[in-house]
Coordinates of N, CA and C in Angstrom, one line a residue:
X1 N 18.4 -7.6 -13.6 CA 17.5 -8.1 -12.5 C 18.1 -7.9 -11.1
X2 N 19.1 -7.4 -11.2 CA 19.6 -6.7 -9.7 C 18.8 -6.1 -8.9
X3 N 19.1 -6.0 -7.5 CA 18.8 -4.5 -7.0 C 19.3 -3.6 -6.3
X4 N 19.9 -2.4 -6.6 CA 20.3 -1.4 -5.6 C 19.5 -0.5 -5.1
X5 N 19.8 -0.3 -3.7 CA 19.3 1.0 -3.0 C 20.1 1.8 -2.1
X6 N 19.9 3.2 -2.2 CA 20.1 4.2 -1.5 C 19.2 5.0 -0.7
X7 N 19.9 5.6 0.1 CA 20.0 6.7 0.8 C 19.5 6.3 2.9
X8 N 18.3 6.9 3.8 CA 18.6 6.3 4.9 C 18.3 4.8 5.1
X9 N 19.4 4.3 5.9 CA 19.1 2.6 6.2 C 18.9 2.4 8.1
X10 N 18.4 3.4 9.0 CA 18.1 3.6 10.0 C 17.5 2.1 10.1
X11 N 16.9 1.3 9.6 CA 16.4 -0.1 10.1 C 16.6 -1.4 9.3
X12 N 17.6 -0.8 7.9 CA 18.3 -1.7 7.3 C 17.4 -1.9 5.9
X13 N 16.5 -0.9 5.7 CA 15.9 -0.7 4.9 C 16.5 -1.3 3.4
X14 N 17.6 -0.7 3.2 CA 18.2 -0.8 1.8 C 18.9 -2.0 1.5
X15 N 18.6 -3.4 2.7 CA 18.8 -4.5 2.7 C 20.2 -5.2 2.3
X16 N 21.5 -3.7 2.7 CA 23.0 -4.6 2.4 C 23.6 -5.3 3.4
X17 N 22.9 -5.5 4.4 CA 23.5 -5.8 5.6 C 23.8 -5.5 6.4
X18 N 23.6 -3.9 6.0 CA 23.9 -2.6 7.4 C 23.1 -2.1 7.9
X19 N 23.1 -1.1 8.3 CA 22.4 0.3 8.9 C 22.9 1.5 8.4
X20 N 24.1 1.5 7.5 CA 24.9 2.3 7.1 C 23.6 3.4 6.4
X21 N 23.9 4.7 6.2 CA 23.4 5.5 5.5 C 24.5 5.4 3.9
X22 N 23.1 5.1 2.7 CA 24.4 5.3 1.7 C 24.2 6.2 0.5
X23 N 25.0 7.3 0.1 CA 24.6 8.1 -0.6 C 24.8 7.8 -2.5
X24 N 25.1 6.6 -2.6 CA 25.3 5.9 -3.9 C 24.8 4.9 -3.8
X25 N 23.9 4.3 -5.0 CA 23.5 2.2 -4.8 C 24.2 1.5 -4.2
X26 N 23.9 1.2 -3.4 CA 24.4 0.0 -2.9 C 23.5 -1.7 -3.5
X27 N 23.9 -2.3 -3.7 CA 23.2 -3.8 -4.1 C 22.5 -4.7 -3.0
X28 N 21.4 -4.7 -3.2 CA 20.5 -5.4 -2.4 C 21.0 -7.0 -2.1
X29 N 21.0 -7.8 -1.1 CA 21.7 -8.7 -0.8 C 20.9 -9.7 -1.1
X30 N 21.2 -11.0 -1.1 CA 20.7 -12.6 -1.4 C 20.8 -13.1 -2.6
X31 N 21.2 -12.1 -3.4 CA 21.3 -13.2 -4.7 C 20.3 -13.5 -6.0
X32 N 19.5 -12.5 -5.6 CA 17.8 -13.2 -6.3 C 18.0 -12.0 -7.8
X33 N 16.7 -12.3 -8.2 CA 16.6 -12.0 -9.9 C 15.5 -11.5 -9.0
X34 N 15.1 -9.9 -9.7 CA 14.2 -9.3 -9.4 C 13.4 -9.0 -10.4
X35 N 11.9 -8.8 -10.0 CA 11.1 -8.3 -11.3 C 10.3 -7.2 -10.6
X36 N 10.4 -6.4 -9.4 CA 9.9 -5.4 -9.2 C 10.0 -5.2 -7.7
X37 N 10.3 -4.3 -7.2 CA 10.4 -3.7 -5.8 C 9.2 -2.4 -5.3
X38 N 8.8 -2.7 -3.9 CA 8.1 -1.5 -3.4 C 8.6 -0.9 -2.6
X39 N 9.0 0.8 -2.1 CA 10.0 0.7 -0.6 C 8.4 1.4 0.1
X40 N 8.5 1.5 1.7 CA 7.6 1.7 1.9 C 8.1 2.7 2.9
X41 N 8.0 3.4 4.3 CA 8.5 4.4 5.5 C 10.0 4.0 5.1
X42 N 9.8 2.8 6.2 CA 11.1 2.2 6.4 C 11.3 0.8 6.4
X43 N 10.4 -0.1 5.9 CA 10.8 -1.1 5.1 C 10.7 -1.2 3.4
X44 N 11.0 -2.3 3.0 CA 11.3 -2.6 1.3 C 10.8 -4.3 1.0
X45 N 10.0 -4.3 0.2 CA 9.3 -5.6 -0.4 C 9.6 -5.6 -1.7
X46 N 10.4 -7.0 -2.2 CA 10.6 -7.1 -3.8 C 9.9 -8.7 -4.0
X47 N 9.1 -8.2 -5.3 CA 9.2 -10.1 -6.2 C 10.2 -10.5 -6.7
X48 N 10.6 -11.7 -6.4 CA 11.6 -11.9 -7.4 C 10.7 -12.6 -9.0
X49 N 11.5 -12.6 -10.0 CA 11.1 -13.5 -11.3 C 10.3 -14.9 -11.1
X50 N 10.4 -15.4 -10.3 CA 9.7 -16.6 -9.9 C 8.7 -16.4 -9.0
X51 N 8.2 -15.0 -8.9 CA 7.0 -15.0 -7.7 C 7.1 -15.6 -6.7
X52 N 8.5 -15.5 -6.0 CA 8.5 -15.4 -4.6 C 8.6 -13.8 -3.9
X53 N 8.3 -13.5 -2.9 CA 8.2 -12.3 -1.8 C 9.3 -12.3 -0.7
X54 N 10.2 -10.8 -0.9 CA 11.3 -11.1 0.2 C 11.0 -9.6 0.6
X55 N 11.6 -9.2 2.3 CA 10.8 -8.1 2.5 C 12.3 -7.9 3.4
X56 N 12.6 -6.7 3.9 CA 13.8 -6.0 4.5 C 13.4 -5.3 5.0
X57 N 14.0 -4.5 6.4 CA 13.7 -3.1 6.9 C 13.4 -3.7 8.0
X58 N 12.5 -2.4 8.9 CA 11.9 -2.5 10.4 C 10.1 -3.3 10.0
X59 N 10.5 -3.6 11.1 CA 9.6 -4.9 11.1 C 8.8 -5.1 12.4
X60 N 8.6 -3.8 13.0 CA 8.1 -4.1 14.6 C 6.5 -4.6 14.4
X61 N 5.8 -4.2 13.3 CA 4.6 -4.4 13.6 C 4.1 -5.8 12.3
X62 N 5.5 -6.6 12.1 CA 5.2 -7.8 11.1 C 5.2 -7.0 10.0
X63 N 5.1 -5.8 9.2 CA 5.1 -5.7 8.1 C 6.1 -6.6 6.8
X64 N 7.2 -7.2 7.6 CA 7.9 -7.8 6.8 C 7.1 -9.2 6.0
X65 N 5.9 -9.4 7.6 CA 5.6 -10.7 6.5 C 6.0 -12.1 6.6
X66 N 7.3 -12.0 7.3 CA 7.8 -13.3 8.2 C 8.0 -14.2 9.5
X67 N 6.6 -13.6 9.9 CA 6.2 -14.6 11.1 C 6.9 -14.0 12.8
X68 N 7.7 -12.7 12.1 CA 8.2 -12.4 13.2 C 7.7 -10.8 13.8
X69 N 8.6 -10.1 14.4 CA 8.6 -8.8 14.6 C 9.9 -8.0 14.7
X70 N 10.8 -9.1 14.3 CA 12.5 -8.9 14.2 C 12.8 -7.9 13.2
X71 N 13.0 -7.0 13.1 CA 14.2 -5.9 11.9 C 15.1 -6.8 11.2
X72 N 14.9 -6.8 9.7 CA 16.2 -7.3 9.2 C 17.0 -6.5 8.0
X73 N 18.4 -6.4 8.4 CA 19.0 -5.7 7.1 C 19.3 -6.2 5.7
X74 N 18.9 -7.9 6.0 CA 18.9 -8.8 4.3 C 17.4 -9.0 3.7
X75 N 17.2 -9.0 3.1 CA 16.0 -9.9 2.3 C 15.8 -11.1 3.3
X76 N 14.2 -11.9 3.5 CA 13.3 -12.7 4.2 C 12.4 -12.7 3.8
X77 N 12.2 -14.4 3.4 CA 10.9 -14.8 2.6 C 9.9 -14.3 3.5
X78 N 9.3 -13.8 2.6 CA 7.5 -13.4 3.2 C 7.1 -14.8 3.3
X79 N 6.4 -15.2 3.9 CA 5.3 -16.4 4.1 C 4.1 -16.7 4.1
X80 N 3.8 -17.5 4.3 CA 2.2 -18.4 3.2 C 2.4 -18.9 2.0
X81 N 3.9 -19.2 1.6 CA 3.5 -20.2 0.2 C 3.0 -19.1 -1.1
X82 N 2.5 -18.1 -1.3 CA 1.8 -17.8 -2.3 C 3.0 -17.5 -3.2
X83 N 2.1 -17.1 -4.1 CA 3.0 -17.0 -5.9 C 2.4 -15.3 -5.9
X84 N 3.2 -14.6 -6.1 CA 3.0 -12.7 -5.7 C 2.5 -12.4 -7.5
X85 N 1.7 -11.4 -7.9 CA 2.1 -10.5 -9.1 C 2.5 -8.9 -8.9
X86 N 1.9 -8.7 -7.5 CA 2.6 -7.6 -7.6 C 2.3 -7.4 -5.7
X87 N 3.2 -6.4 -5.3 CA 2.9 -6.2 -3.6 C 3.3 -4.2 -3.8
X88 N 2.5 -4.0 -2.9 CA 3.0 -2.6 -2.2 C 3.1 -2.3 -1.2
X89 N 3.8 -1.4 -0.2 CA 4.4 -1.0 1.1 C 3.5 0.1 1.4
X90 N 2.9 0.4 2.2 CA 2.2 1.5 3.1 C 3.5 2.0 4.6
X91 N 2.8 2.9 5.1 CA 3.7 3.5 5.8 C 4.5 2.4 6.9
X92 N 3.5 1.6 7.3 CA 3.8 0.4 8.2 C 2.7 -1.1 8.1
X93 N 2.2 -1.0 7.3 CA 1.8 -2.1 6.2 C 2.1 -2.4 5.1
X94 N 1.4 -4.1 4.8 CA 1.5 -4.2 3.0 C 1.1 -5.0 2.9
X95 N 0.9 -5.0 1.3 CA -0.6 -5.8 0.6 C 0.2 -6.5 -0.8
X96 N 0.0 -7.4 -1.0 CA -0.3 -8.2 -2.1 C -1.2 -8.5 -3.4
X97 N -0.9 -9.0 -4.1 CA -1.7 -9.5 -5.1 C -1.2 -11.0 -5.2
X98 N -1.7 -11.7 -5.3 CA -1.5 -13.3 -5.7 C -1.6 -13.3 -7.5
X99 N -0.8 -14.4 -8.4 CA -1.1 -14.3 -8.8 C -2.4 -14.9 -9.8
X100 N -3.4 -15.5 -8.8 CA -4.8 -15.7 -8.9 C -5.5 -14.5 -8.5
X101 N -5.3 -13.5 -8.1 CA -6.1 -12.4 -8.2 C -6.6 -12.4 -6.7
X102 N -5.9 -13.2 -6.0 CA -6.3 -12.7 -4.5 C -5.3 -11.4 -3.3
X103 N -6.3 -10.9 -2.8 CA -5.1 -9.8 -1.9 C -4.8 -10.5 -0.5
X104 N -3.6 -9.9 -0.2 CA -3.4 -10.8 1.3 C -2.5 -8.9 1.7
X105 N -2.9 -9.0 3.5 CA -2.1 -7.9 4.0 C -1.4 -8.2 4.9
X106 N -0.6 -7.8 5.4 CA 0.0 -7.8 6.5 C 1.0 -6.3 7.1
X107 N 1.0 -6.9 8.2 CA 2.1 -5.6 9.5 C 0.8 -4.7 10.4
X108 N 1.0 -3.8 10.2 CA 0.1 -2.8 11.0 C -1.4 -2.7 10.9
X109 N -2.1 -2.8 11.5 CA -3.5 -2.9 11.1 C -4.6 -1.9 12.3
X110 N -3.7 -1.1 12.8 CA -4.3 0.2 14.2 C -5.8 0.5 13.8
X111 N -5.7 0.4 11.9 CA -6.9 1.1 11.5 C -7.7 0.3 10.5
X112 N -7.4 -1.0 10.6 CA -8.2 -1.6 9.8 C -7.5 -1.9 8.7
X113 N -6.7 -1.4 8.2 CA -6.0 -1.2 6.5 C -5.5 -2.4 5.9
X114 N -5.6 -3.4 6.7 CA -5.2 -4.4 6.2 C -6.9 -5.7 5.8
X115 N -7.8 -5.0 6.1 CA -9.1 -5.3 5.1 C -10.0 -6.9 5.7
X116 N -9.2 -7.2 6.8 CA -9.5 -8.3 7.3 C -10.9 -8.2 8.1
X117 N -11.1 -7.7 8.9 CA -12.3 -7.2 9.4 C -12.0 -7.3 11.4
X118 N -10.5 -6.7 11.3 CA -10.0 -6.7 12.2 C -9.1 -5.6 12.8
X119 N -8.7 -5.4 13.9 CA -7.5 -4.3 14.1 C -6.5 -4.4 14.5
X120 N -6.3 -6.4 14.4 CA -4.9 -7.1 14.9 C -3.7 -7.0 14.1
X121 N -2.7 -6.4 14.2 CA -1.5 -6.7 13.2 C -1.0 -8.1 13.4
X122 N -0.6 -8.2 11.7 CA -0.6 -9.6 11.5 C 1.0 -9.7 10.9
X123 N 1.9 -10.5 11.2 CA 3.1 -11.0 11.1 C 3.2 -11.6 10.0
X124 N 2.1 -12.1 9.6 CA 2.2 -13.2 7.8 C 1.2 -12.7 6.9
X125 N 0.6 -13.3 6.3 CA -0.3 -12.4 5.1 C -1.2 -13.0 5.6
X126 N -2.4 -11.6 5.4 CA -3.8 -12.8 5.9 C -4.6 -12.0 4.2
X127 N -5.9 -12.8 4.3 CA -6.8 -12.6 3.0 C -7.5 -11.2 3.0
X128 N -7.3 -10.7 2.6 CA -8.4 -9.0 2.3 C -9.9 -10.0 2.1
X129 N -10.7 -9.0 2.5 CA -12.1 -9.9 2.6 C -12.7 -9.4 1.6
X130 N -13.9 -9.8 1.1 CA -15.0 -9.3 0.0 C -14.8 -10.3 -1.0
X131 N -13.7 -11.3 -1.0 CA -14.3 -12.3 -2.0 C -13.9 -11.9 -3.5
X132 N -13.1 -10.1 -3.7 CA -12.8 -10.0 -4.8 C -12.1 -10.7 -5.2
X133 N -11.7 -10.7 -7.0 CA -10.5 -10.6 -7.7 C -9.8 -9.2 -7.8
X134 N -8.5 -8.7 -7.8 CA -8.1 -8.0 -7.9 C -7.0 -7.4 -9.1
X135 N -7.2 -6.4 -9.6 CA -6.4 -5.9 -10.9 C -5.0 -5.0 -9.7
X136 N -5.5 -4.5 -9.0 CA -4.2 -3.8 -8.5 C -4.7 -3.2 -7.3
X137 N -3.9 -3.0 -6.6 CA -3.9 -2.4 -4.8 C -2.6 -1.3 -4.8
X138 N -3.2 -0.4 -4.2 CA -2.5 0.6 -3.3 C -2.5 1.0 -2.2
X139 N -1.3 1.3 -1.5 CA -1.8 1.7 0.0 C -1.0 2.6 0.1
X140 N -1.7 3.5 1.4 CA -1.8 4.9 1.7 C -1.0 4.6 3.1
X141 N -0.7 5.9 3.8 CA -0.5 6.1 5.2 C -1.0 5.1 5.9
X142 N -2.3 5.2 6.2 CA -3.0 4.1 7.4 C -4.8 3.6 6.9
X143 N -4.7 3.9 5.1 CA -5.4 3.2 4.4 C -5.2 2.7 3.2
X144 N -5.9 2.0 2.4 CA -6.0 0.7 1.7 C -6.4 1.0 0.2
X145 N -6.2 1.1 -0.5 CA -7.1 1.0 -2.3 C -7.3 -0.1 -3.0
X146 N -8.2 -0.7 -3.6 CA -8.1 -1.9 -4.6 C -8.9 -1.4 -5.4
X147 N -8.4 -1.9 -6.9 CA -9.4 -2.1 -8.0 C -9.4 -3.3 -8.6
X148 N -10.9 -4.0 -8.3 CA -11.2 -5.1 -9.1 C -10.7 -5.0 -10.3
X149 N -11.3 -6.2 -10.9 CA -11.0 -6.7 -12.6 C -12.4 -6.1 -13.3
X150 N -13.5 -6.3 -12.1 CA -14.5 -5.6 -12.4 C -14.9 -3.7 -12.9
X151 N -13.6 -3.4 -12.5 CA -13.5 -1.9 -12.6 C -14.1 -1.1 -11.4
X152 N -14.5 -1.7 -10.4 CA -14.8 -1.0 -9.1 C -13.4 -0.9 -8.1
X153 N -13.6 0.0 -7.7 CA -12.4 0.3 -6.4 C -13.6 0.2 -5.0
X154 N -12.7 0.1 -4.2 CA -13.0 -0.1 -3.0 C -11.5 0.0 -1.6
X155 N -12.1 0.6 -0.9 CA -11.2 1.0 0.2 C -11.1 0.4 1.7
X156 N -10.6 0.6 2.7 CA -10.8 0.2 4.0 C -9.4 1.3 4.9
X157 N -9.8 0.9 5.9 CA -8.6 1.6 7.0 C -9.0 2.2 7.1
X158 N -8.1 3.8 7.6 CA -8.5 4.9 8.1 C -8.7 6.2 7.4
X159 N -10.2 6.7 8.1 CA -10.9 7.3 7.4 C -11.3 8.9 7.7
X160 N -9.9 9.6 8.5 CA -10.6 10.4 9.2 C -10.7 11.7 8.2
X161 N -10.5 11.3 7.0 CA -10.4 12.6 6.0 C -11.4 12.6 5.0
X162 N -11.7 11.3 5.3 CA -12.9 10.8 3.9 C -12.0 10.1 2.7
X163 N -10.9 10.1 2.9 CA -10.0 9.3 2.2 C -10.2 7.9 1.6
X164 N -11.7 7.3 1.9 CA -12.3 5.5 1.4 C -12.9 6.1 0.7
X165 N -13.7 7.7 0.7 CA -14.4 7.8 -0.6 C -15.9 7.2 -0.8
X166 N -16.6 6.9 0.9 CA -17.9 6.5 1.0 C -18.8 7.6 1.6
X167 N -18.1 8.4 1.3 CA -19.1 9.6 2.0 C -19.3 9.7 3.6
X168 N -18.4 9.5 4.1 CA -18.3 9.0 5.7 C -16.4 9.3 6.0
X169 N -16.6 9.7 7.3 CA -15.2 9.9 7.9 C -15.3 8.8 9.0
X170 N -15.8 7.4 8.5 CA -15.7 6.5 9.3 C -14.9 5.5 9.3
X171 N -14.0 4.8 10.2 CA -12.8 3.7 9.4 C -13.3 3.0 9.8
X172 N -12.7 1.6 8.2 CA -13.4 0.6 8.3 C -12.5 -0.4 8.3
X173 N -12.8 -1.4 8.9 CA -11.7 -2.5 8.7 C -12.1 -3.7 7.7
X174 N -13.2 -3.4 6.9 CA -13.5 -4.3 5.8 C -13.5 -3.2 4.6
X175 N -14.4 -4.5 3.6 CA -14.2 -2.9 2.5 C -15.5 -1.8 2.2
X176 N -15.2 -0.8 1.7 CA -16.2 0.1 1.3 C -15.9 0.2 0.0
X177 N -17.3 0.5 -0.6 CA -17.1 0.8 -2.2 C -17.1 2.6 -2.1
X178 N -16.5 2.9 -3.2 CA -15.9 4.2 -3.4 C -17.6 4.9 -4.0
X179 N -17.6 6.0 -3.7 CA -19.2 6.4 -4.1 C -18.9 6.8 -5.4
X180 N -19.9 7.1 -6.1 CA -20.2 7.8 -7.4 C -19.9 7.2 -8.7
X181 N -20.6 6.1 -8.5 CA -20.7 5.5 -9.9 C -19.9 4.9 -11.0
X182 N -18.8 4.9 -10.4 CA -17.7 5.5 -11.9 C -17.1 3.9 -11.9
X183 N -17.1 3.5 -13.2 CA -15.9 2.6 -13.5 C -14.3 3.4 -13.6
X184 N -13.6 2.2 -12.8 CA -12.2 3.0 -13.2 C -11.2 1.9 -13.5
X185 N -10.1 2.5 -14.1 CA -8.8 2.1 -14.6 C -7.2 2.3 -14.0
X186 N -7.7 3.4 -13.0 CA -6.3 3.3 -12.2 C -6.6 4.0 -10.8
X187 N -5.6 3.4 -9.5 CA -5.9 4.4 -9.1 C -4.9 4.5 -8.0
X188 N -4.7 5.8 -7.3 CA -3.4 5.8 -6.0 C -4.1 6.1 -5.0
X189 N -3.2 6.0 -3.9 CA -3.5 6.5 -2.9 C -2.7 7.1 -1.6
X190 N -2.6 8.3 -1.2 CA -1.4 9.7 -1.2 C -1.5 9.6 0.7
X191 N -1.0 9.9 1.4 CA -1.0 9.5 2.7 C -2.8 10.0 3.5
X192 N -3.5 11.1 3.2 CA -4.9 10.7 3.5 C -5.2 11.2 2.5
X193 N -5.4 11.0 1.6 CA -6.5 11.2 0.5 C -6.2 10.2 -1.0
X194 N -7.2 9.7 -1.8 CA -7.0 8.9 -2.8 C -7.0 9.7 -4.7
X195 N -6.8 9.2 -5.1 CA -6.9 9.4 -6.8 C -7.5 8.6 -7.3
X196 N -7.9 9.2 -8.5 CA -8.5 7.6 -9.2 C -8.4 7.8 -10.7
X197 N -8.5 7.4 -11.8 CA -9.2 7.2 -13.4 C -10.0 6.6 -13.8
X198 N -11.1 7.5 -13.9 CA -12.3 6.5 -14.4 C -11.4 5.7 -15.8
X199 N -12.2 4.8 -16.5 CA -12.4 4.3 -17.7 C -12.8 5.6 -18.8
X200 N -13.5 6.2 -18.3 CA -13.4 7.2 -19.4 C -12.5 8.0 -19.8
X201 N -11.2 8.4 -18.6 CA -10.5 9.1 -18.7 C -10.9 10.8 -17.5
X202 N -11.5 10.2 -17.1 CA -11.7 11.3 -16.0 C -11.0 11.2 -15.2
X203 N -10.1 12.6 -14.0 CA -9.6 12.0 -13.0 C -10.3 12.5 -12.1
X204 N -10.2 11.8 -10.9 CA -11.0 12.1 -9.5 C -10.0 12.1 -8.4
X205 N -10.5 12.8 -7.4 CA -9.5 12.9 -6.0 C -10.2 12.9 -5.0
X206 N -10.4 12.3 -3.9 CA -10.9 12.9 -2.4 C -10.4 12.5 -1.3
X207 N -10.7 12.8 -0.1 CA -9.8 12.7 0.8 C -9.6 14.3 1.4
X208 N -8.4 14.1 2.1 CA -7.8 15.2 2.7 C -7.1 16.3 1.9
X209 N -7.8 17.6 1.3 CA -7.6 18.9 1.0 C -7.1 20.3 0.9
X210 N -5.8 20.2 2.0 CA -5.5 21.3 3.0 C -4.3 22.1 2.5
X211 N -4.1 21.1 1.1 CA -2.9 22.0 0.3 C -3.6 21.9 -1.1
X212 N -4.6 21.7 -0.9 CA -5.0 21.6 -2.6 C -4.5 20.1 -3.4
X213 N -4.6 19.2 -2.4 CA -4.2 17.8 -3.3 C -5.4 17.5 -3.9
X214 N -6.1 17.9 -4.1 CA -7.3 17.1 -4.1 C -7.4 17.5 -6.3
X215 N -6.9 18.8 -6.4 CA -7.2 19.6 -7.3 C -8.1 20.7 -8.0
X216 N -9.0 20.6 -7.0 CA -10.3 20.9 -7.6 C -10.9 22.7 -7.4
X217 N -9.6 23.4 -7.2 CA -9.4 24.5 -6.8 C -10.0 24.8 -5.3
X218 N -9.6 24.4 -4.4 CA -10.7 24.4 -2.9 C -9.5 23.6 -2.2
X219 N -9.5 23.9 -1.1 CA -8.9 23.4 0.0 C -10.1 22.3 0.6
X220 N -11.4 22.4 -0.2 CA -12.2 21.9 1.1 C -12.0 19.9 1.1
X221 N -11.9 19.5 2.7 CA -11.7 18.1 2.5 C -13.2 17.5 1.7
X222 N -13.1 16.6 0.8 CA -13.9 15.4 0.3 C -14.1 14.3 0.5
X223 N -15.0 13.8 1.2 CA -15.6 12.5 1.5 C -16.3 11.7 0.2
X224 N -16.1 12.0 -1.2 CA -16.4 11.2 -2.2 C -15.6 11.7 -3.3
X225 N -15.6 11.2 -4.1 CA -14.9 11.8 -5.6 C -15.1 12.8 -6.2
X226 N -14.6 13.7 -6.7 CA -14.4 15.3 -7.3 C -13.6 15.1 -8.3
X227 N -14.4 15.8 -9.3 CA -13.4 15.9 -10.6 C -12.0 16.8 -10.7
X228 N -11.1 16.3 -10.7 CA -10.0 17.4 -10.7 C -10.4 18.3 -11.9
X229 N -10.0 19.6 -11.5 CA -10.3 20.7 -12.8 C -9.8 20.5 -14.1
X230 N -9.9 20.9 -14.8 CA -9.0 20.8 -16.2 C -8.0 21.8 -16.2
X231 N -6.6 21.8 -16.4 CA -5.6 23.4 -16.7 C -6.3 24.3 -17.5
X232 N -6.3 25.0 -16.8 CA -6.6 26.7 -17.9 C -6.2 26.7 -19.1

């Protein structure tokens, strides 16, 4: 239940108390029993075993979560009280799960990504809106992924690639549902463009296209879901 990290600590990222660059583990500081870590640009969010939230790194836009906009190189309780099941780091955001099935975001919010129905960055966690329950969240560059318990995904943030997957290059700061029908079971999301798995076992991609992330043999960008090809 330890935790070590390596390699840059330009904002104290790797939470030993330095800024040191380290090319071997070093041990994450405070003492806690861990049950899962996210690193994100350049900060780092771990649960501990008891579903508390402690968050490390640069912190100018609140992504830490603690009320401030201070950089810290130790571990700092995230705040609001909640009980976590799982959190993840975006480039200069991050999102939660409770473990009642609620999402909360915080830090950067330029583009909405933090689902509130706002563009204010927020220093503590605020509620993702829509009233879901949530199975799992990912976040992107400077957008958002959830998949209900219901098996729908839905998106928010920035949309200039088609990366929400509503058939629109429009950003949203609430949520959109992902077009085309599909129940799904998993899903990521890559700095502009998303992934997904249906329930049947289908994979889908759309978003931004310009190396072929998408899969679908085409560079062309996608504003809804495309079936990745099958290997030859």
């Amino acid at each position: 239940g330890d935790a070590y990290a390596w390699g840059s600590n330009s904002s104290g990222e790797l939470g030993d108390g330095t800024y040191s660059q380290r090319t071997t583990p070093v041990l994450v500081g405070g003492g806690h029993t861990w049950a899962s870590i996210s690193a994100g640009d350049d900060h780092t969010v771990g649960i501990t075993t008891s579903g508390d939230a402690y968050a490390w790194g640069y912190n100018h836009y609140g992504q830490l979560g603690d009320g401030t906009t201070t950089t810290r190189t130790t571990p700092v309780l995230v705040g609001g009280g909640h009980t976590w099941a799982s959190i993840e780091t975006g480039d200069e955001h991050t999102v939660g799960i409770t473990t009642s099935g609620d999402a909360y975001a915080w830090g950067y919010n330029g583009h909405g990504q933090l689902g509130d129905g706002t563009t204010t960055d927020r220093t503590t966690p605020v509620l993702v809106s829509g009233g879901h329950t949530w199975a799992s969240i990912e976040t992107g560059h400077d957008h958002t992924v959830g998949l209900t318990t219901s098996e729908a995904v839905y998106a928010w943030g920035y949309n200039g690639d088609g990366q929400l997957g509503d058939g629109t290059t429009t950003t949203r700061t609430t949520l959109t549902l992902v077009n085309g029908g599909h129940t799904w079971t998993w899903i990521s999301a890559g700095e502009k463009y998303t992934v997904g798995i249906t329930t049947g076992g289908a994979a889908y991609a759309w978003g931004r296209n310009a190396s072929g992330q998408l899969g679908d043999d085409s560079t062309t960008r996608r504003t809804t879901p495309v079936l990745v090809s099958p290997r030859p």
